[in-house]
Coordinates of C-alpha atoms in Angstrom, one line a residue:
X1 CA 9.1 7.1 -13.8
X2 CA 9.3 4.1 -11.2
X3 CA 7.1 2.0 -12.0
X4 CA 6.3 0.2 -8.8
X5 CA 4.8 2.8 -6.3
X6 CA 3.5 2.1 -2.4
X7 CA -0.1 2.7 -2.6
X8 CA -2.1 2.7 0.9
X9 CA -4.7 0.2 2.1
X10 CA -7.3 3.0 0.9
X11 CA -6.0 3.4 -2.5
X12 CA -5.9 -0.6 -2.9
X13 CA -9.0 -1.1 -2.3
X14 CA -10.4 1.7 -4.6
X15 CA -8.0 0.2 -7.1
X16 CA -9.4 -3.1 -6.9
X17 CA -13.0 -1.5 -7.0
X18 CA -12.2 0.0 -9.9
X19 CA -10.1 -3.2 -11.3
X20 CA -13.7 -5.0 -10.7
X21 CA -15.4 -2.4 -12.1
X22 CA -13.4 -2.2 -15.6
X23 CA -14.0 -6.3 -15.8
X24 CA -17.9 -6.1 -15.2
X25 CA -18.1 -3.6 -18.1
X26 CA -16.1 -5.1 -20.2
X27 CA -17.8 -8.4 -19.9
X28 CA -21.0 -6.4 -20.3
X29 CA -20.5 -4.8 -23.5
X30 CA -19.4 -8.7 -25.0
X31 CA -22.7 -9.9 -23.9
X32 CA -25.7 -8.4 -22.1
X33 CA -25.4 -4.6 -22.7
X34 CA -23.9 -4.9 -25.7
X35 CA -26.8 -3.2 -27.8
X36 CA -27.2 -0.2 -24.7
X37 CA -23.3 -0.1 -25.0
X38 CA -23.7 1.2 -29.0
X39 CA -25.9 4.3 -28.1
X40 CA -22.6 5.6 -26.8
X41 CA -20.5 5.3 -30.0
X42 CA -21.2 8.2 -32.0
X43 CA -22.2 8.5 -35.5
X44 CA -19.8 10.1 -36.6
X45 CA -17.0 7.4 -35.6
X46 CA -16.3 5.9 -39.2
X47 CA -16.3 2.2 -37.8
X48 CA -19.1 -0.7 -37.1
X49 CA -20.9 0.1 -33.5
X50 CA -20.5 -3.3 -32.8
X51 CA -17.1 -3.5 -33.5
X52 CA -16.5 -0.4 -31.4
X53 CA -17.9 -1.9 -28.4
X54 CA -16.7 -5.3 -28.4
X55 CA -13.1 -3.9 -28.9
X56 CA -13.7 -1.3 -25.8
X57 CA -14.6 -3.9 -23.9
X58 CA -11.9 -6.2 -24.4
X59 CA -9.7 -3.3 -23.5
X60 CA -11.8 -2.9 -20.5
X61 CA -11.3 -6.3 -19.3
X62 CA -7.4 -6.3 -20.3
X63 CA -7.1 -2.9 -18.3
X64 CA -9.2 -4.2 -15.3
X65 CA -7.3 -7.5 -15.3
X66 CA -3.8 -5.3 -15.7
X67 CA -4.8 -2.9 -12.5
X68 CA -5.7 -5.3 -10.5
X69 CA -2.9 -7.9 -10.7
X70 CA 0.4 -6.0 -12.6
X71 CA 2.1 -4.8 -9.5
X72 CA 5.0 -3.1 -11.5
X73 CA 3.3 -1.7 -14.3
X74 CA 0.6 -0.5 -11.9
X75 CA 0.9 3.3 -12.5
X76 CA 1.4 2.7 -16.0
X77 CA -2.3 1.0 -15.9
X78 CA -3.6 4.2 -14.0
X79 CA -2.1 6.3 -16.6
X80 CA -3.8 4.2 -19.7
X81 CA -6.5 3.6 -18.0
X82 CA -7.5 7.7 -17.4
X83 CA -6.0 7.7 -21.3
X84 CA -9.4 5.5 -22.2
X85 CA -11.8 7.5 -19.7
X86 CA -10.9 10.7 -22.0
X87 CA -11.1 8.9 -25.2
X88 CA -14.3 7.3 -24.5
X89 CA -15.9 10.6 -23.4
X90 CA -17.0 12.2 -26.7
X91 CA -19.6 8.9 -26.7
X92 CA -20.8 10.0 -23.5
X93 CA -21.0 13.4 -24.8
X94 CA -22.2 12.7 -28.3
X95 CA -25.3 10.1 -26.5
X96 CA -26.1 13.5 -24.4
X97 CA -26.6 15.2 -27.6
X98 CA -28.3 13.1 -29.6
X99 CA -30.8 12.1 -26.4
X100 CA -29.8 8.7 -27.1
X101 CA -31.7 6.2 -24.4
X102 CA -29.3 3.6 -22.6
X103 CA -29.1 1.0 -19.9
X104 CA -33.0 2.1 -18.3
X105 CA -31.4 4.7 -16.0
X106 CA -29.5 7.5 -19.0
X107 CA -33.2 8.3 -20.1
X108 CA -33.6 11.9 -20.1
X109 CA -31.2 14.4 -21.4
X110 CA -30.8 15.4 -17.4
X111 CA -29.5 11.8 -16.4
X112 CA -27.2 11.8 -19.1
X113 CA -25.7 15.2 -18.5
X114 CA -25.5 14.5 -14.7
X115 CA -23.0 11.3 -16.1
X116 CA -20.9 13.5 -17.9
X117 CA -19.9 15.1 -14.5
X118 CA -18.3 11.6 -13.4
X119 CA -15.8 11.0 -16.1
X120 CA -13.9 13.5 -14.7
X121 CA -14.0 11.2 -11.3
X122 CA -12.8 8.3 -12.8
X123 CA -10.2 9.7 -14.8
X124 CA -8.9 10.4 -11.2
X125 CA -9.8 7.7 -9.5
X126 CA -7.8 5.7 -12.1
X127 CA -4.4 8.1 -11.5
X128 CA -4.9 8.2 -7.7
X129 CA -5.7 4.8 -6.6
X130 CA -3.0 3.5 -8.7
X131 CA -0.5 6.0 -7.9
X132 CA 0.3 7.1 -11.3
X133 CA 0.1 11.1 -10.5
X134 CA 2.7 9.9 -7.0
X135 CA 5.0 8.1 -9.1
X136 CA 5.1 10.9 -11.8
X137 CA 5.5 13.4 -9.4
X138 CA 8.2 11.1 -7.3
X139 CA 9.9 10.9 -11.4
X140 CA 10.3 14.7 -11.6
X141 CA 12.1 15.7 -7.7
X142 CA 14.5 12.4 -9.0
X143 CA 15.2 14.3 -12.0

C-alpha cells in the first residue's frame, strides 16, 4: 500500500479536525474527565479503570499527534486509528447497558444509545479524511 496518498483541501481539514479532536480527548482522560472517562471501561475488562483510561488516552494523543503531522504514514494512522474506534466501542456499548452516567450530556439510556450511532462516523471519518480506504484501494488495481 503507498503510504503517502493526495488528500484534498476538504479531507485535510476534516483530518486535522479529527487530529485536534483525538489530542483534546486524550488530554482529557489524563486530567479533567478522567473519572467520566472510566464509566466507559467495562466491568468486565480484567484491568484497573484508571489504568484503562490513562493508557487510551495516551494512545489518543500519540494517534492525534501521528494524523495530524506524519505525512507518510498518514493512511496508516487512518487505518489504526478506525482500529481504536472499533476496539473502544464495546465501552460505549457496555456504559449503554449498564445506564452508566458520563460527561453531564450521556444521561439517559436514549443519549447514550443515540452515541452509539456515531462510532460508526468516526471510524470513517478516520479512513476517509486520511485516505486510508484511497490508498488501499489504489494498492489493489497496482497489484
Amino acid at each position: 500500500m503507498s503510504k503517502t496518498i493526495e488528500t484534498t483541501l476538504t479531507q485535510n481539514i476534516f483530518r486535522i479536525l479529527l487530529a485536534f479532536f483525538m489530542v483534546y480527548a486524550g488530554f482529557s482522560h489524563l486530567t479533567f474527565n478522567r473519572v467520566d472517562f472510566q464509566a466507559q471501561v467495562p466491568d468486565w475488562l480484567p484491568l484497573s479503570k484508571d489504568l484503562v483510561v490513562v493508557l487510551s488516552g495516551i494512545v489518543e494523543i500519540a494517534l492525534g499527534l501521528g494524523l495530524a503531522f506524519w505525512k507518510k504514514e498518514r493512511a496508516t494512522f487512518g487505518w489504526v486509528l478506525a482500529l481504536f474506534f472499533v476496539l473502544v466501542f464495546p465501552g460505549n456499548i457496555a456504559q449503554y447497558l449498564d445506564h452508566k452516567d458520563a460527561f453531564g450530556a450521556l444521561d439517559s439510556d436514549n443519549a447514550r444509545l443515540i452515541r452509539l450511532f456515531f462510532q460508526p462516523v468516526l471510524i470513517v471519518w478516520a479512513l476517509w479524511s486520511a485516505g486510508s480506504y484511497q490508498a488501499w484501494r489504489n494498492s489493489k488495481t497496482a497489484d
